[in-house]
Coordinates of C-alpha atoms (C1' of nucleotides) in Angstrom, one line a residue:
Chain A
M202 CA 4.0 8.4 28.2
S203 CA 3.9 6.3 31.4
S204 CA 0.1 5.7 31.5
P205 CA -1.0 4.3 28.1
N206 CA -3.9 6.8 28.1
S207 CA -2.3 10.0 29.3
D208 CA -4.1 13.2 28.8
T209 CA -1.8 14.5 26.1
R210 CA -1.9 11.2 24.2
T211 CA -5.7 11.2 24.1
R212 CA -5.8 14.8 23.0
I213 CA -3.5 14.0 20.2
L214 CA -5.6 11.1 19.1
E215 CA -8.7 13.1 19.4
S216 CA -7.2 15.9 17.3
A217 CA -6.0 13.4 14.6
W218 CA -9.4 12.0 14.4
K219 CA -11.2 15.3 14.1
L220 CA -8.7 16.6 11.5
L221 CA -8.8 13.5 9.4
E222 CA -12.6 13.3 9.6
A223 CA -12.9 16.9 8.3
D224 CA -10.0 16.5 5.9
T225 CA -10.8 18.6 2.8
G226 CA -8.4 17.7 0.1
G227 CA -4.9 18.4 1.4
T228 CA -3.2 15.9 3.6
V229 CA -3.3 16.4 7.4
R230 CA 0.3 17.0 8.6
M231 CA 1.9 16.1 11.9
S232 CA 2.2 19.8 12.7
D233 CA -1.5 20.3 12.1
I234 CA -2.4 17.6 14.6
A235 CA 0.1 18.9 17.1
R236 CA -1.3 22.5 16.8
T237 CA -4.9 21.5 17.3
A238 CA -3.9 19.3 20.2
G239 CA -2.3 22.3 21.8
V240 CA 1.0 20.6 22.0
S241 CA 4.4 20.8 20.3
R242 CA 5.2 18.8 17.2
Q243 CA 7.8 16.9 19.1
A244 CA 5.4 15.9 21.8
V245 CA 3.5 14.0 19.1
Y246 CA 6.6 12.2 18.1
L247 CA 7.2 11.4 21.7
H248 CA 4.0 9.4 21.8
F249 CA 3.9 8.2 18.2
P250 CA 7.4 7.8 16.6
K251 CA 6.0 7.6 13.0
R252 CA 3.0 9.0 11.3
A253 CA 1.8 5.5 10.6
D254 CA 1.9 4.7 14.3
L255 CA -0.3 7.7 15.0
L256 CA -2.8 6.7 12.3
T257 CA -3.1 3.1 13.5
A258 CA -3.4 4.2 17.1
T259 CA -6.2 6.4 16.0
T260 CA -8.1 3.6 14.4
R261 CA -7.7 1.5 17.6
Y262 CA -8.9 4.5 19.6
L263 CA -11.9 4.8 17.3
D264 CA -12.7 1.1 17.7
E265 CA -12.7 1.6 21.4
V266 CA -14.8 4.7 21.5
N267 CA -17.3 3.2 19.0
D268 CA -17.3 -0.2 20.7
M269 CA -16.6 -2.0 17.6
D270 CA -16.3 -5.3 19.4
A271 CA -19.9 -5.1 20.5
R272 CA -21.1 -4.3 17.0
L273 CA -19.3 -7.3 15.6
A274 CA -20.4 -9.6 18.5
K275 CA -24.0 -8.7 17.6
S276 CA -23.4 -9.7 14.0
R277 CA -22.1 -13.1 15.2
S278 CA -25.1 -13.9 17.3
S279 CA -27.5 -14.5 14.5
Q280 CA -28.1 -18.2 13.7
D281 CA -29.8 -18.0 10.3
G282 CA -27.3 -17.5 7.4
I283 CA -29.1 -14.6 5.7
E284 CA -29.7 -12.8 9.0
R285 CA -26.1 -13.2 9.8
L286 CA -25.0 -11.8 6.4
D287 CA -27.3 -8.8 6.9
A288 CA -26.1 -8.2 10.4
F289 CA -22.5 -8.2 9.3
I290 CA -23.2 -5.8 6.4
E291 CA -25.0 -3.6 8.8
A292 CA -22.2 -3.7 11.3
W293 CA -19.3 -3.0 9.0
G294 CA -21.1 -0.9 6.4
G295 CA -22.4 1.3 9.2
Y296 CA -18.9 1.6 10.7
I297 CA -17.1 2.7 7.6
P298 CA -18.3 6.4 7.9
Q299 CA -16.8 6.6 11.3
I300 CA -13.3 5.5 10.3
Y301 CA -13.3 6.8 6.7
G302 CA -11.0 9.8 7.5
V303 CA -8.3 7.7 9.1
A304 CA -8.7 4.9 6.6
K305 CA -8.2 7.3 3.8
A306 CA -5.0 8.6 5.3
L307 CA -3.7 5.1 5.9
L308 CA -4.7 4.0 2.4
A309 CA -2.7 6.9 1.0
M310 CA 0.4 5.9 2.8
K311 CA 0.0 2.2 2.1
D312 CA 2.0 2.2 -1.1
T313 CA 5.1 4.0 0.2
D314 CA 5.1 3.0 3.9
V315 CA 5.6 -0.6 5.0
E316 CA 4.2 -0.1 8.4
A317 CA 1.1 1.6 7.1
N318 CA 0.7 -1.2 4.6
I319 CA 0.9 -3.9 7.4
A320 CA -1.5 -2.0 9.6
W321 CA -4.1 -1.6 6.9
T322 CA -3.7 -5.2 5.7
N323 CA -4.3 -6.5 9.2
R324 CA -7.3 -4.5 9.6
M325 CA -8.8 -5.6 6.3
Q326 CA -7.9 -9.1 7.1
A327 CA -10.1 -8.9 10.1
V328 CA -13.0 -7.6 8.0
R329 CA -12.3 -10.5 5.6
E330 CA -12.7 -12.9 8.4
G331 CA -16.0 -11.5 9.2
C332 CA -17.0 -12.0 5.6
E333 CA -15.7 -15.5 5.7
A334 CA -17.8 -16.4 8.7
A335 CA -20.9 -14.9 7.2
I336 CA -20.4 -16.8 4.0
K337 CA -19.8 -20.0 5.9
A338 CA -23.1 -19.5 7.8
L339 CA -24.8 -19.0 4.5
A340 CA -23.3 -22.2 3.0
D341 CA -24.2 -24.2 6.1
D342 CA -27.8 -23.1 5.6
G343 CA -27.7 -24.1 2.0
Q344 CA -28.4 -20.5 1.0
L345 CA -25.1 -19.8 -0.8
T346 CA -25.3 -19.7 -4.6
S347 CA -23.7 -22.8 -6.2
S348 CA -21.9 -20.7 -8.8
M349 CA -19.0 -19.8 -6.5
T350 CA -16.7 -21.5 -4.0
Q351 CA -16.8 -20.2 -0.4
T352 CA -13.5 -18.5 -1.0
Q353 CA -14.7 -16.7 -4.1
A354 CA -17.9 -15.7 -2.3
T355 CA -15.8 -14.3 0.6
D356 CA -13.6 -12.4 -1.9
T357 CA -16.8 -11.0 -3.5
L358 CA -18.4 -9.9 -0.3
W359 CA -15.2 -8.5 1.0
T360 CA -14.8 -6.4 -2.2
M361 CA -18.4 -5.2 -2.1
L362 CA -17.8 -4.0 1.4
S363 CA -14.5 -2.3 0.7
V364 CA -13.9 1.2 1.9
R365 CA -13.2 2.3 -1.7
N366 CA -16.6 1.2 -2.9
W367 CA -18.2 3.0 0.0
E368 CA -16.2 6.0 -1.0
Q369 CA -17.1 5.9 -4.6
L370 CA -20.8 5.4 -4.0
T371 CA -21.3 8.0 -1.3
R372 CA -18.6 10.6 -2.3
D373 CA -18.4 10.4 -6.1
C374 CA -22.0 9.3 -6.7
G375 CA -23.5 11.2 -3.9
W376 CA -25.5 8.3 -2.3
S377 CA -26.7 8.7 1.2
Q378 CA -25.5 6.2 3.8
D379 CA -29.0 4.7 3.8
Q380 CA -29.0 4.3 0.0
Y381 CA -25.5 2.7 0.3
M382 CA -26.7 0.2 3.0
D383 CA -29.9 -0.7 1.2
F384 CA -28.1 -1.2 -2.1
T385 CA -25.3 -3.2 -0.6
R386 CA -27.6 -5.5 1.2
R387 CA -29.7 -6.1 -1.9
A388 CA -26.7 -6.5 -4.2
A389 CA -25.1 -9.0 -1.8
H390 CA -28.3 -11.0 -1.8
R391 CA -28.6 -11.0 -5.5
V392 CA -25.0 -12.0 -6.1
L393 CA -24.5 -14.5 -3.2
L394 CA -27.8 -16.2 -2.5
T395 CA -29.4 -19.2 -4.3
V396 CA -32.2 -18.2 -6.6
Chain B
M312 CA 9.6 19.9 -28.1
S313 CA 8.6 21.1 -31.5
S314 CA 7.1 17.9 -32.9
P315 CA 4.5 16.6 -30.5
N316 CA 6.0 13.1 -30.9
S317 CA 9.7 13.8 -30.7
D318 CA 12.0 10.8 -30.1
T319 CA 12.9 11.9 -26.6
R320 CA 9.4 12.5 -25.6
T321 CA 8.3 9.1 -26.7
R322 CA 11.2 7.5 -24.9
I323 CA 10.2 9.3 -21.8
L324 CA 6.6 8.1 -22.1
E325 CA 7.7 4.6 -22.8
S326 CA 10.0 4.5 -19.8
A327 CA 7.3 6.0 -17.5
W328 CA 5.0 3.3 -18.7
K329 CA 7.4 0.4 -18.2
L330 CA 8.4 1.6 -14.7
L331 CA 4.9 2.2 -13.6
E332 CA 3.8 -1.1 -14.9
A333 CA 6.5 -2.9 -13.1
D334 CA 6.2 -0.7 -10.0
T335 CA 6.9 -2.8 -6.9
G336 CA 5.9 -0.9 -3.8
G337 CA 8.0 2.3 -3.9
T338 CA 6.9 5.2 -6.0
V339 CA 8.4 5.8 -9.4
R340 CA 10.3 9.1 -9.2
M341 CA 10.9 11.6 -12.0
S342 CA 14.6 10.8 -11.8
D343 CA 13.9 7.1 -12.3
I344 CA 12.0 7.8 -15.5
A345 CA 14.7 10.1 -16.7
R346 CA 17.4 7.6 -16.0
T347 CA 15.8 4.7 -17.8
A348 CA 14.9 7.0 -20.7
G349 CA 18.6 7.8 -20.9
V350 CA 18.0 11.4 -20.5
S351 CA 18.6 14.1 -17.9
R352 CA 16.0 14.8 -15.2
Q353 CA 15.6 18.3 -16.6
A354 CA 14.8 17.0 -20.1
V355 CA 11.8 15.3 -18.6
Y356 CA 10.6 18.6 -17.1
L357 CA 11.2 20.2 -20.5
H358 CA 8.5 18.0 -22.0
F359 CA 6.3 17.6 -19.0
P360 CA 6.4 20.5 -16.5
K361 CA 4.7 18.6 -13.7
R362 CA 4.6 15.0 -12.7
A363 CA 0.9 14.9 -13.2
D364 CA 1.4 16.1 -16.8
L365 CA 3.7 13.2 -17.5
L366 CA 1.3 10.7 -16.0
T367 CA -1.7 12.0 -17.9
A368 CA 0.3 12.1 -21.1
T369 CA 1.3 8.5 -20.4
T370 CA -2.4 7.4 -20.2
R371 CA -3.1 9.2 -23.5
Y372 CA -0.1 7.5 -25.0
L373 CA -1.4 4.1 -23.8
D374 CA -4.8 4.8 -25.2
E375 CA -3.2 5.5 -28.6
V376 CA -1.0 2.5 -28.6
N377 CA -3.7 0.1 -27.5
D378 CA -6.3 1.7 -29.8
M379 CA -8.8 2.3 -27.0
D380 CA -11.1 4.1 -29.4
A381 CA -11.5 1.0 -31.5
R382 CA -12.3 -1.1 -28.4
L383 CA -15.0 1.3 -27.3
A384 CA -16.4 1.7 -30.8
K385 CA -16.9 -2.1 -30.9
S386 CA -18.8 -2.0 -27.6
R387 CA -21.1 0.7 -29.0
S388 CA -22.0 -1.3 -32.1
S389 CA -24.1 -4.0 -30.4
Q390 CA -27.8 -3.4 -30.6
D391 CA -29.2 -5.7 -28.0
G392 CA -28.9 -4.3 -24.4
I393 CA -27.3 -7.3 -22.8
E394 CA -24.8 -7.8 -25.6
R395 CA -23.9 -4.2 -25.3
L396 CA -23.4 -4.4 -21.6
D397 CA -21.2 -7.4 -22.0
A398 CA -19.2 -5.8 -24.8
F399 CA -18.6 -2.7 -22.6
I400 CA -17.5 -4.8 -19.6
E401 CA -15.2 -6.7 -22.0
A402 CA -13.7 -3.6 -23.4
W403 CA -13.1 -1.7 -20.2
G404 CA -12.4 -4.6 -17.9
G405 CA -9.9 -6.0 -20.4
Y406 CA -8.2 -2.6 -20.6
I407 CA -7.7 -2.0 -16.9
P408 CA -4.6 -4.3 -16.7
Q409 CA -2.9 -2.2 -19.4
I410 CA -3.3 1.1 -17.6
Y411 CA -3.2 -0.1 -14.0
G412 CA 0.3 1.1 -13.3
V413 CA -0.3 4.6 -14.5
A414 CA -3.8 4.6 -12.9
K415 CA -2.3 3.7 -9.6
A416 CA 0.2 6.5 -9.7
L417 CA -2.5 9.0 -10.7
L418 CA -4.8 7.7 -8.0
A419 CA -2.0 8.2 -5.4
M420 CA -1.6 11.8 -6.4
K421 CA -5.3 12.6 -6.7
D422 CA -5.7 13.7 -3.1
T423 CA -2.9 16.1 -3.0
D424 CA -2.5 17.3 -6.6
V425 CA -5.4 19.3 -8.2
E426 CA -4.2 18.6 -11.7
A427 CA -4.0 14.9 -11.1
N428 CA -7.4 14.9 -9.6
I429 CA -8.9 16.6 -12.6
A430 CA -7.2 14.3 -15.0
W431 CA -8.3 11.2 -13.2
T432 CA -11.9 12.5 -12.8
N433 CA -12.2 13.3 -16.5
R434 CA -11.0 9.8 -17.3
M435 CA -13.4 8.1 -15.0
Q436 CA -16.2 10.4 -16.2
A437 CA -15.6 9.0 -19.7
V438 CA -15.9 5.5 -18.3
R439 CA -19.1 6.5 -16.6
E440 CA -20.5 7.7 -19.8
G441 CA -19.8 4.2 -21.3
C442 CA -21.7 2.7 -18.3
E443 CA -24.5 5.1 -18.8
A444 CA -24.9 4.2 -22.5
A445 CA -24.9 0.5 -21.7
I446 CA -27.5 1.0 -19.0
K447 CA -29.7 3.0 -21.3
A448 CA -29.5 0.3 -23.9
L449 CA -30.6 -2.2 -21.3
A450 CA -33.5 0.0 -20.2
D451 CA -34.6 0.5 -23.8
D452 CA -34.8 -3.2 -24.2
G453 CA -36.7 -3.6 -21.0
Q454 CA -33.9 -5.7 -19.5
L455 CA -33.0 -3.4 -16.7
T456 CA -34.2 -4.4 -13.2
S457 CA -37.1 -2.3 -11.9
S458 CA -35.5 -1.9 -8.5
M459 CA -33.2 0.9 -9.6
T460 CA -33.3 4.2 -11.5
Q461 CA -31.0 4.4 -14.5
T462 CA -28.7 6.7 -12.6
Q463 CA -28.4 4.3 -9.8
A464 CA -27.8 1.5 -12.2
T465 CA -25.1 3.5 -13.9
D466 CA -23.5 4.3 -10.5
T467 CA -23.6 0.6 -9.7
L468 CA -22.0 -0.6 -12.9
W469 CA -19.4 2.2 -12.7
T470 CA -18.5 1.1 -9.2
M471 CA -18.3 -2.6 -10.1
L472 CA -15.9 -1.7 -12.9
S473 CA -13.7 0.6 -10.8
V474 CA -10.0 0.1 -11.0
R475 CA -9.9 -0.4 -7.2
N476 CA -12.2 -3.3 -7.5
W477 CA -10.1 -4.8 -10.2
E478 CA -7.1 -4.2 -8.0
Q479 CA -8.6 -5.9 -4.9
L480 CA -9.9 -8.9 -6.8
T481 CA -6.8 -9.6 -8.9
R482 CA -4.1 -8.3 -6.5
D483 CA -5.3 -8.9 -3.0
C484 CA -7.5 -11.9 -3.7
G485 CA -5.3 -13.4 -6.4
W486 CA -7.9 -13.8 -9.1
S487 CA -6.8 -14.2 -12.7
Q488 CA -8.0 -11.7 -15.3
D489 CA -10.3 -14.4 -16.7
Q490 CA -11.8 -15.0 -13.3
Y491 CA -12.3 -11.3 -12.8
M492 CA -14.0 -10.9 -16.2
D493 CA -16.3 -13.9 -15.8
F494 CA -17.3 -12.9 -12.3
T495 CA -17.8 -9.2 -13.2
R496 CA -20.1 -10.1 -16.1
R497 CA -22.1 -12.5 -14.0
A498 CA -22.4 -10.2 -11.1
A499 CA -23.4 -7.3 -13.4
H500 CA -26.2 -9.5 -14.8
R501 CA -27.4 -10.6 -11.4
V502 CA -27.5 -7.1 -10.1
L503 CA -28.7 -5.2 -13.1
L504 CA -31.0 -7.4 -15.1
T505 CA -34.6 -8.2 -14.6
V506 CA -35.2 -11.6 -13.2
Chain C
dT732 C1' 29.6 31.6 -39.8
dG733 C1' 26.0 32.4 -36.9
dT734 C1' 21.8 31.4 -34.4
dA735 C1' 18.4 28.7 -32.4
dA736 C1' 16.4 24.4 -30.6
dA737 C1' 17.2 20.3 -27.7
dC738 C1' 19.5 18.8 -24.2
dT739 C1' 23.0 18.7 -20.0
dT740 C1' 25.1 20.1 -15.6
dG741 C1' 24.9 21.5 -11.1
dA742 C1' 22.9 24.4 -8.0
dC743 C1' 19.1 25.9 -5.1
dG744 C1' 14.3 26.6 -2.7
dC745 C1' 10.3 24.3 -0.7
dG746 C1' 7.5 21.3 2.1
dG747 C1' 7.0 17.4 4.9
dT748 C1' 8.9 13.7 7.9
dG749 C1' 11.8 12.3 11.3
dT750 C1' 16.0 13.2 14.6
dC751 C1' 18.8 15.5 18.0
dA752 C1' 20.4 18.3 21.9
dA753 C1' 19.6 21.4 25.3
dG754 C1' 16.3 23.7 28.3
dT755 C1' 12.0 24.3 31.4
dG756 C1' 8.7 23.2 35.0
dA757 C1' 6.1 20.3 37.8
dT758 C1' 6.0 16.2 41.0
dG759 C1' 7.7 13.5 44.5
dA760 C1' 11.2 11.1 47.3
dA761 C1' 15.5 11.5 50.3
Chain D
dT171 C1' 15.0 21.5 51.2
dT172 C1' 17.1 19.8 47.6
dC173 C1' 17.6 16.9 43.9
dA174 C1' 16.2 13.8 40.3
dT175 C1' 13.0 12.4 37.0
dC176 C1' 9.3 12.7 33.8
dA177 C1' 6.7 15.1 30.3
dC178 C1' 7.1 18.5 27.5
dT179 C1' 9.2 22.7 24.7
dT180 C1' 12.4 25.1 21.6
dG181 C1' 15.1 25.4 17.7
dA182 C1' 18.1 23.4 14.8
dC183 C1' 19.2 20.0 11.2
dA184 C1' 19.3 15.9 7.7
dC185 C1' 16.8 13.7 4.1
dC186 C1' 13.9 13.1 0.2
dG187 C1' 11.1 14.4 -3.9
dC188 C1' 9.4 17.9 -6.7
dG189 C1' 10.1 21.8 -9.3
dT190 C1' 13.2 25.9 -10.8
dC191 C1' 17.1 28.4 -12.6
dA192 C1' 21.2 29.8 -15.0
dA193 C1' 24.9 28.7 -17.7
dG194 C1' 26.9 25.5 -20.6
dT195 C1' 27.2 22.0 -24.9
dT196 C1' 25.8 19.8 -29.2
dT197 C1' 23.4 19.5 -33.5
dA198 C1' 21.1 21.3 -37.4
dC199 C1' 20.3 24.4 -41.0
dA200 C1' 20.2 28.9 -43.1

DNA sequence: TGTAAACTTGACGCGGTGTCAAGTGATGAA
DNA sequence: TTCATCACTTGACACCGCGTCAAGTTTACA
């Protein structure tokens, strides 16, 4: 508990991640995570008082491990509007598979648990800001379609890039990650760019 | 129980509908439904053994009340591909608000309850078939973009018309139903039609 | 008058989250 | 050397929803 990255804490986060990633149908329980971390159920509660805490900590842990900041920084570096849009789609769309397990669990709690709702909303708000910046870059370059306001365009991109859309296309429709990325980029161009 | 539409049964369905429609945050419990139907909790179980049964029965009830068949029939009558696409978007997109409450509850159970999962999947499969027919009509008229197979186009339309997309745009982004419909139609055209 | 269907009442089991209290075993400071 | 503290364990318990069960009550109708 003292050190923010104690051994046990990391093992719990790692276990949560693995279980959620592999999640087949049934929900992952606190006791499951404890067991695969080789630790008592109460030890988990010692580090993460609520289930939602553990889940959000897991997303932060994943961000760290996957160096999400670097990915996003790269997407911000492009100058040209379209390049920037593509870079953002690449960055976020490519990251979804990494966090899908945890995201799913958080989404499932969202409707009943306030804390989970807040955590998820914050996270999605961050993504939205990325969308907003990309749209602004597009508008500044005169490449944004005239049929939408910037806000509407942001909403649109944000929705196209939602985890649920990724889920439907790759899980329910069986698309590969490459197909998903190709399609999303093309669709975004068709919907957002001037003709 | 004897008559498939006994008074009590209908009152339960009606209550479920109202509560789910008005659902603010917390889940609607079996006891809530019983109470507002003016009936004991067990009476509910007498008619609907499982929660999932009640929810699916509620969707069927809504289909009946809203005459969903008629809506869909109308969308099938158009001959021209684009007209048919628009009619289908109109029919389904306009119906989502009616079923959103129940749909949300069913979606929430989907991951933990097999029966709910099956019910939801069936329902979405029916929608997918509508998409498929619209895409086929488009292809037959030579109006479908050459950059996708018919299956991919169907997946795309189906995803655009998902309840979760409707939810994100109207709930999270605050779009009106009209804005949603307008946008969806235009976006579908941009993505699916030949240029 | 009797019986059966529809519903009520009140109790219980189950699974999962979260809490609590007492105990154990290492580490480190006096 | 001893004693305190920290990180963890053990086992119990409360709470909440769902779903079940058994024994009533009411209404209808034969």
